[in-house]
mmCIF file of C-alpha atoms in Angstrom:
data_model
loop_
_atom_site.group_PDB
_atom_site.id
_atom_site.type_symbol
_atom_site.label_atom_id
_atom_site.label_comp_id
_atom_site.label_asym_id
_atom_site.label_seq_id
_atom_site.Cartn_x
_atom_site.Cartn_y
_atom_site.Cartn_z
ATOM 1 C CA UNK A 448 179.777 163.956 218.522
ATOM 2 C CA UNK A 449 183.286 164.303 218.409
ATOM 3 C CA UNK A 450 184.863 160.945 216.442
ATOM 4 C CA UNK A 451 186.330 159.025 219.099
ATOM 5 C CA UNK A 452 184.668 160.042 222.368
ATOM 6 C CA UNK A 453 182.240 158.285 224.379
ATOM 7 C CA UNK A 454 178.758 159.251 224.995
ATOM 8 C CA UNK A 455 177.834 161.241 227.879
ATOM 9 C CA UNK A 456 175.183 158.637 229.786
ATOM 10 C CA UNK A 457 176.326 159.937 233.274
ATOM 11 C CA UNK A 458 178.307 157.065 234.032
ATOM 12 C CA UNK A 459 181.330 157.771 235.481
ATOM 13 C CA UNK A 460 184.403 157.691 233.262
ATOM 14 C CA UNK A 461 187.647 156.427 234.315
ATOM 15 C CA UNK A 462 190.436 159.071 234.683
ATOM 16 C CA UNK A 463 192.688 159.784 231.699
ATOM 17 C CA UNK A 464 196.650 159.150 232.364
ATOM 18 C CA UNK A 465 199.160 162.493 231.548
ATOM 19 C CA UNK A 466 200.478 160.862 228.700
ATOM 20 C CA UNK A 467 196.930 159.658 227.120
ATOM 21 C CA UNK A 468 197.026 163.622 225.504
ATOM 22 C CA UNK A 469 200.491 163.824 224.288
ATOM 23 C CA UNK A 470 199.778 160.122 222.858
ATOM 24 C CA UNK A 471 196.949 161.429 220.824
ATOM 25 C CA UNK A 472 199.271 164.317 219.604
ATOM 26 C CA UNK A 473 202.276 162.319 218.719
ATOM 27 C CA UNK A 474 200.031 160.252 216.170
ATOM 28 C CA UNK A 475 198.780 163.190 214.361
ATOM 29 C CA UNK A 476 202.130 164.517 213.982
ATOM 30 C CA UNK A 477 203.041 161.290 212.462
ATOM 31 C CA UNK A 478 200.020 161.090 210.349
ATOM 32 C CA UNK A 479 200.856 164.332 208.849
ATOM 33 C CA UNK A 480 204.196 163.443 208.747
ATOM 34 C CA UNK A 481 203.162 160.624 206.780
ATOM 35 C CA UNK A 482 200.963 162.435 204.321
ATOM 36 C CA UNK A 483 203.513 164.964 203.559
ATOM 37 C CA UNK A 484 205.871 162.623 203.031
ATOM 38 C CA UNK A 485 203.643 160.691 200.579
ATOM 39 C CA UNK A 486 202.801 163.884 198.168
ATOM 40 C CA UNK A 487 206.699 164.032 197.922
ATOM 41 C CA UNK A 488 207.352 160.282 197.160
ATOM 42 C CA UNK A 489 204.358 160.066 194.739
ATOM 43 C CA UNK A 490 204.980 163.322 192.907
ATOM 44 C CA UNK A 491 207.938 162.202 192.325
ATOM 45 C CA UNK A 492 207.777 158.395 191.744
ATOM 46 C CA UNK A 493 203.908 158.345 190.912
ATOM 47 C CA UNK A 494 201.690 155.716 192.458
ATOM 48 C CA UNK A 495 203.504 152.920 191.999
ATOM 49 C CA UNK A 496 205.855 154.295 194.863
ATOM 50 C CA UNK A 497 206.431 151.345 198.042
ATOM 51 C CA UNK A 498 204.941 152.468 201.393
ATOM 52 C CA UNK A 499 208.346 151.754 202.475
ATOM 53 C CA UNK A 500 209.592 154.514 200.697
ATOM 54 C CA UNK A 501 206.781 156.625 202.282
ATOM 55 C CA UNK A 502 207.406 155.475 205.521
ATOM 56 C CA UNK A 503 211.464 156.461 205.136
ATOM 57 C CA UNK A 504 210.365 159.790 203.633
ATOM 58 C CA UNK A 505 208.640 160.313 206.479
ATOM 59 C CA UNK A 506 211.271 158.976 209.234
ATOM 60 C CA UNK A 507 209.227 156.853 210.470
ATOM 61 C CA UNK A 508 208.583 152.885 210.996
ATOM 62 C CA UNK A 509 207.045 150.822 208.739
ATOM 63 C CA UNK A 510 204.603 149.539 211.350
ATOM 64 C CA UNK A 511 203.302 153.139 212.272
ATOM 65 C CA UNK A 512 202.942 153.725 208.498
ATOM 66 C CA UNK A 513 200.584 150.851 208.006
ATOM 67 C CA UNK A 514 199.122 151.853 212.099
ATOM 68 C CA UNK A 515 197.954 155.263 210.462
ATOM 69 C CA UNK A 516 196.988 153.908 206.976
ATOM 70 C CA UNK A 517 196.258 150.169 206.972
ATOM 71 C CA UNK A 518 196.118 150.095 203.153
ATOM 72 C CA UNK A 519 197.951 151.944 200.217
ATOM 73 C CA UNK A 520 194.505 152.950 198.961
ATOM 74 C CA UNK A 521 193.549 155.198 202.308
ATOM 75 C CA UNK A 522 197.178 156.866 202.160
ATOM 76 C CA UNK A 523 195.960 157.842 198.215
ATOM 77 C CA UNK A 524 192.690 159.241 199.406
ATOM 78 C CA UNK A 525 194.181 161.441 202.274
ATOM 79 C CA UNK A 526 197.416 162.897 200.012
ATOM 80 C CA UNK A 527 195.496 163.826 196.848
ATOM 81 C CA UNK A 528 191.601 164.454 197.635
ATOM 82 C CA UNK A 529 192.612 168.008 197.697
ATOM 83 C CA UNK A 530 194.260 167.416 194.044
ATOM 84 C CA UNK A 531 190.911 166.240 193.141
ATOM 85 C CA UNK A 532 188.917 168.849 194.385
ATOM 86 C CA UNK A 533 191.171 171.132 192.284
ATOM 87 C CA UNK A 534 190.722 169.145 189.579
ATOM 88 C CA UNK A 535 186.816 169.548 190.259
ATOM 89 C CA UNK A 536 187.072 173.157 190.280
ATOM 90 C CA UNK A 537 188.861 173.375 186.931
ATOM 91 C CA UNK A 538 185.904 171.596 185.090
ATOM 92 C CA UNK A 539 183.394 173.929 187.319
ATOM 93 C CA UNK A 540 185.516 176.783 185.645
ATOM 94 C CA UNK A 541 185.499 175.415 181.826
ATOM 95 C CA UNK A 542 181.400 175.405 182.715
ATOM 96 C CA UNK A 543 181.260 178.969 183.680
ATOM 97 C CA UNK A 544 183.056 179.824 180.127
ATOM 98 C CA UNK A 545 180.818 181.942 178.283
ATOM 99 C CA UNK A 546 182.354 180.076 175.258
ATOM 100 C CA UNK A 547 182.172 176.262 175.894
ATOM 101 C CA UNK A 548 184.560 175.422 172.906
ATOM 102 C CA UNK A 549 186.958 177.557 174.989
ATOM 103 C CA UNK A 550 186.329 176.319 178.235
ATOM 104 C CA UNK A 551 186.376 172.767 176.744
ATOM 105 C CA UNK A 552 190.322 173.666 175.476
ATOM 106 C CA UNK A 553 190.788 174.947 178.857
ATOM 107 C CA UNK A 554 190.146 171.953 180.884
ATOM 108 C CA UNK A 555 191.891 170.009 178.918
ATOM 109 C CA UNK A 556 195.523 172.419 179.374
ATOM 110 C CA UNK A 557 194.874 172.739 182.193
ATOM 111 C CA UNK A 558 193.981 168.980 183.775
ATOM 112 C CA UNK A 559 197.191 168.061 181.066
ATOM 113 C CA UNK A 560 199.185 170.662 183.370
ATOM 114 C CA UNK A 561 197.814 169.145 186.378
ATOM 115 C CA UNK A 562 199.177 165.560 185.718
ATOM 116 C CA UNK A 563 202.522 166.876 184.727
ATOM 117 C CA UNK A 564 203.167 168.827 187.438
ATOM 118 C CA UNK A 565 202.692 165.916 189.651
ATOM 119 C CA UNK A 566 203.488 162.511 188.537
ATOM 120 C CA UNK A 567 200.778 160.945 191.380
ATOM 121 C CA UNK A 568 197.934 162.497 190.521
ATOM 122 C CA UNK A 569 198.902 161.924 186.653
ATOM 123 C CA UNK A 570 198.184 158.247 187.916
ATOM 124 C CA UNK A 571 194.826 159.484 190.253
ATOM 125 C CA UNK A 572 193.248 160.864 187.338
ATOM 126 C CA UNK A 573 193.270 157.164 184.728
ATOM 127 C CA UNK A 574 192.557 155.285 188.238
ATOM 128 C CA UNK A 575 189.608 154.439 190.382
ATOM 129 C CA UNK A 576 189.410 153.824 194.136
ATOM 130 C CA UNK A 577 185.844 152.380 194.717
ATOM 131 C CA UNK A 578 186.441 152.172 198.557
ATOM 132 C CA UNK A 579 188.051 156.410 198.514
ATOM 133 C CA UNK A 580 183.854 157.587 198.292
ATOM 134 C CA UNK A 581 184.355 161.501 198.672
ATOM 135 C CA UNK A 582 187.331 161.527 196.241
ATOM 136 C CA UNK A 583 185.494 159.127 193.468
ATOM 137 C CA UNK A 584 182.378 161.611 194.850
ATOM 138 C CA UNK A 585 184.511 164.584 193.606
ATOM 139 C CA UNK A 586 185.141 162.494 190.034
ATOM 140 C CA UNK A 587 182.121 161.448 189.244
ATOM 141 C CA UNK A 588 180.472 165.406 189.675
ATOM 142 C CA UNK A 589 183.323 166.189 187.828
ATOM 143 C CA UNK A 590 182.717 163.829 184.909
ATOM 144 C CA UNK A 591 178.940 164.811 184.499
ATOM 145 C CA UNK A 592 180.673 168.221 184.260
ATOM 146 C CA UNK A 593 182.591 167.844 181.377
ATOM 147 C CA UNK A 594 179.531 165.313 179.554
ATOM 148 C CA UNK A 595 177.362 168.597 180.256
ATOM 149 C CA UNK A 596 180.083 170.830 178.599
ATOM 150 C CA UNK A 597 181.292 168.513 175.548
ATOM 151 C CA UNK A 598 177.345 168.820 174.846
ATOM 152 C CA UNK A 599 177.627 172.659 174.783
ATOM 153 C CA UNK A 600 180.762 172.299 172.533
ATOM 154 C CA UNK A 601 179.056 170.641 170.403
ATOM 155 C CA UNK A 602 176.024 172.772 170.122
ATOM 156 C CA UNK A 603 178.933 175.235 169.059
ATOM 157 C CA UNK A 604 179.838 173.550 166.141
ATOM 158 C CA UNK A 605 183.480 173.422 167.276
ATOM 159 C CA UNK A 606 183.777 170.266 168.769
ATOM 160 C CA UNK A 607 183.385 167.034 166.302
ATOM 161 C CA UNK A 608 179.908 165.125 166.507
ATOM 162 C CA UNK A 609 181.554 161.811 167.214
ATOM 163 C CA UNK A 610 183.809 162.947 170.349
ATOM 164 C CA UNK A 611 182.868 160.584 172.795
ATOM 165 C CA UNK A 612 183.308 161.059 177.219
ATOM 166 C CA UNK A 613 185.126 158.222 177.324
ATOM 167 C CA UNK A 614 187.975 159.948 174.803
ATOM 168 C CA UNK A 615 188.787 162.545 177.894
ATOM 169 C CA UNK A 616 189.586 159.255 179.854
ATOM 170 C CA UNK A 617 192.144 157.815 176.810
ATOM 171 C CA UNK A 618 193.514 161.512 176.572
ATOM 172 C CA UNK A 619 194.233 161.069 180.226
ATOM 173 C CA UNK A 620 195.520 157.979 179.707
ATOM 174 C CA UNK A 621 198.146 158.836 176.933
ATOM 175 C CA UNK A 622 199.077 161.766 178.541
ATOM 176 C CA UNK A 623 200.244 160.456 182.122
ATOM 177 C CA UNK A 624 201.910 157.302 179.742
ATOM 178 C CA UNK A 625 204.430 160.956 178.251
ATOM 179 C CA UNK A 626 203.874 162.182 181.357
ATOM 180 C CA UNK A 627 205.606 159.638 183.047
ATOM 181 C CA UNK A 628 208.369 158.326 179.870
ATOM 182 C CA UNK A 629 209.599 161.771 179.792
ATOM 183 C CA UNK A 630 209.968 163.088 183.033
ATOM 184 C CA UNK A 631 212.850 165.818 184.155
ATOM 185 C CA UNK A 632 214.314 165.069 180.812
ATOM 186 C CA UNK A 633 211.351 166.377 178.558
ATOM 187 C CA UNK A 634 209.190 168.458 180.878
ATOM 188 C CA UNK A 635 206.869 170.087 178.626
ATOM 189 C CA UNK A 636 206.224 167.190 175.734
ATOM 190 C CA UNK A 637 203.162 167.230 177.796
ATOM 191 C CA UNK A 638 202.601 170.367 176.088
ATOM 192 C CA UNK A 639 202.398 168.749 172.240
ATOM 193 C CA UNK A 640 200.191 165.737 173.098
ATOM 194 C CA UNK A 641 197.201 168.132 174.520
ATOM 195 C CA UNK A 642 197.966 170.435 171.591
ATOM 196 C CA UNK A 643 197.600 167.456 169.287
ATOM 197 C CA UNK A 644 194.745 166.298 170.720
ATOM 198 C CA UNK A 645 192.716 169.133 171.211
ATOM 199 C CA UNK A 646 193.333 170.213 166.889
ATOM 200 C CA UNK A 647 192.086 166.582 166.316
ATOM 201 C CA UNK A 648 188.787 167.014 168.792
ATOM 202 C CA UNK A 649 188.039 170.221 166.424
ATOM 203 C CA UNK A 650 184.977 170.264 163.727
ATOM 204 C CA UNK A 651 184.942 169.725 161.158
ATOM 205 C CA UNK A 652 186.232 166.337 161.698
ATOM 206 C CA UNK A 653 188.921 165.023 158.954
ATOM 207 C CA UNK A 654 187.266 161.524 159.221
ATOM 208 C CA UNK A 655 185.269 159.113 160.913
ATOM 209 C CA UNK A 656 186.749 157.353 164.578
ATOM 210 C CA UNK A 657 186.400 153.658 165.397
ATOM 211 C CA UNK A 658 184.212 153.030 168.060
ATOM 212 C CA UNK A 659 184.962 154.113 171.343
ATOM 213 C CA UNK A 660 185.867 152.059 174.208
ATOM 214 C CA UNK A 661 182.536 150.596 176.456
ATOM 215 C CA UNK A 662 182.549 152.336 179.501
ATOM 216 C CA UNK A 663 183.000 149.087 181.398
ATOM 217 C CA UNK A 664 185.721 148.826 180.187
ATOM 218 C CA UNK A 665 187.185 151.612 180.911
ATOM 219 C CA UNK A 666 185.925 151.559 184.201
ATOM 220 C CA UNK A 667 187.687 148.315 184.958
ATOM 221 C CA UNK A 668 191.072 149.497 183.144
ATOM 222 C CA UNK A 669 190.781 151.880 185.373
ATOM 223 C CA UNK A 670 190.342 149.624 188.597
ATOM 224 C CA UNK A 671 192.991 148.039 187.584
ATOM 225 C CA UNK A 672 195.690 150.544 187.881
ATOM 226 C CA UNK A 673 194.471 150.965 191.684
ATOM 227 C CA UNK A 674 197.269 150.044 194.395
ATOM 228 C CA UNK A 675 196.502 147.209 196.516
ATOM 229 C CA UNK A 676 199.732 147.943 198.230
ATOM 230 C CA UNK A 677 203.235 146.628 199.172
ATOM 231 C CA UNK A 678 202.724 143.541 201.349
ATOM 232 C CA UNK A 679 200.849 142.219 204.151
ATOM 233 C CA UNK A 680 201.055 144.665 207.123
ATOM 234 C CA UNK A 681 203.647 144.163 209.980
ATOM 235 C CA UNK A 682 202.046 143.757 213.711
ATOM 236 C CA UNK A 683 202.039 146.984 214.983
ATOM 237 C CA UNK A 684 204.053 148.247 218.331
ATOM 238 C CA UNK A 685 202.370 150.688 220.228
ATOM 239 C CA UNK A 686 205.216 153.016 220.014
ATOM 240 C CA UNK A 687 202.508 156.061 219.078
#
C-alpha cells in the first residue's frame, strides 16, 4: 500500500480539492529543500549546527522545518544515511582485499578521508542514534565487518595481538576532534593522525596497551554526542 492512502473497502471517498495535489508537492519540495540545505550546514558546521540555521539555508520557516522533521535526530537520519551506506561499502571493500592487512589500512584512509571531507558525518561516525534503525542497521553490519577483518589481520601477523574493536571507535574519535580543530586552515593533518595510527596498529607491537575502553562505555559516549535538538518546536501553520 502506498504510505498515506486509504484502503480500498468500497466505500465511497470524498472528492479531493485542486489544490490537495499541488499541496502534497509543495511539501516535498520543501523537504528536499530542507535536506539539501542540511548536508550544506552540517558539512560545514558539523552536527552541532542549529535547525535554525538549516531552516535559513533552506529559505524556509522555522515551523515548516520542525513540520517536515519534528526532531534534529530524523533531519540526521535523512541527510547522511546515504554517507553511511558509503561508509558500509568501504568496509565491504577492505573485506574483499585479498590481503586483509591491506584492506585493514584501507578502511581506515579511507573512513579518515570520509570524516574530513565532511565535517557532519566526522560527527555521525563517534555518534549513535538509537531511534535512526536503518542507519544504526547500516553501522552495526558495518562494525561486525571490520571485527571479521581485524581477525584476518591478525591471522596475518601484521596487525598487533592486543588491537582491540573498540580502538577503531577512539581512532574515530581523535580524528573528527583534528578533524574539526583544524578545519580550512590545516586540511590534510587528517592525513598524519591515520598515518600515525595505522604504524602504531602494526606487529610487532613496541609494547603492551592499557586496557581498552568497555564497550558500554563507549556505547554511551557515543549516545551522548547525539543531538536532541535546538528547542521545543514552534506550533506549526499550515502554510505547506
Amino acid at each position: 500500500m502506498t504510505p498515506g492512502a486509504r484502503p480500498s473497502d468500497g466505500t465511497a471517498q470524498p472528492p479531493r480539492s485542486d489544490t490537495a495535489q499541488p499541496l502534497r508537492s509543495d511539501a516535498e519540495r520543501n523537504r528536499e529543500r530542507i535536506i539539501a540545505a542540511a548536508r550544506t550546514v552540517f558539512a560545514r558546521d558539523g552536527l552541532g549546527a542549529s535547525m535554525a540555521s538549516v531552516a535559513r539555508e533552506a529559505g524556509v520557516g522555522i515551523a515548516t522545518m520542525f513540520r517536515r522533521f519534528p526532531t534534529k535526530e530524523e533531519l540526521v537520519d535523512a541527510v547522511f544515511f546515504d554517507r553511511m551506506d558509503a561508509y558500509a561499502r568501504t568496509v565491504a571493500a577492505a573485506l574483499d582485499d585479498p590481503d586483509p592487512w591491506h584492506g585493514f589500512v584501507g578502511y581506515i584512509e579511507t573512513a579518515c578521508a570520509m570524516q574530513a571531507a565532511d565535517f557532519g558525518f566526522a560527527d555521525v561516525l563517534i555518534t549513535t542514534f538509537p531511534t535512526a534503525k536503518a542507519m544504526e542497521e547500516r553501522r552495526n553490519a558495518a562494525y561486525e565487518g571490520m571485527v571479521e577483518l581485524i581477525g584476518r589481520a591478525k591471522a596475518t601477523g601484521r596487525l598487533r595481538e592486543d588491537f582491540d574493536p573498540s580502538d577503531l571507535v577512539l581512532l574515530h574519535m581523535a580524528n573528527a576532534g583534528v578533524v574539526n580543530a583544524t578545519g580550512a586552515a590545516a586540511p590534510d593533518a587528517w592525513r598524519r593522525v591515520a598515518a600515525l595510527f595505522i604504524q602504531s596498529f602494526a606487529a610487532p607491537a613496541r609494547g603492551p596497551l592499557p586496557a581498552s575502553p568497555a564497550h558500554e562505555a563507549l556505547y554511551k559516549a557515543m549516545l551522548r554526542g547525539a543531538p536532541t535538538g535546538d528547542s521545543t518546536a514552534p506550533t506549526p501553520d499550515k502554510s505547506d
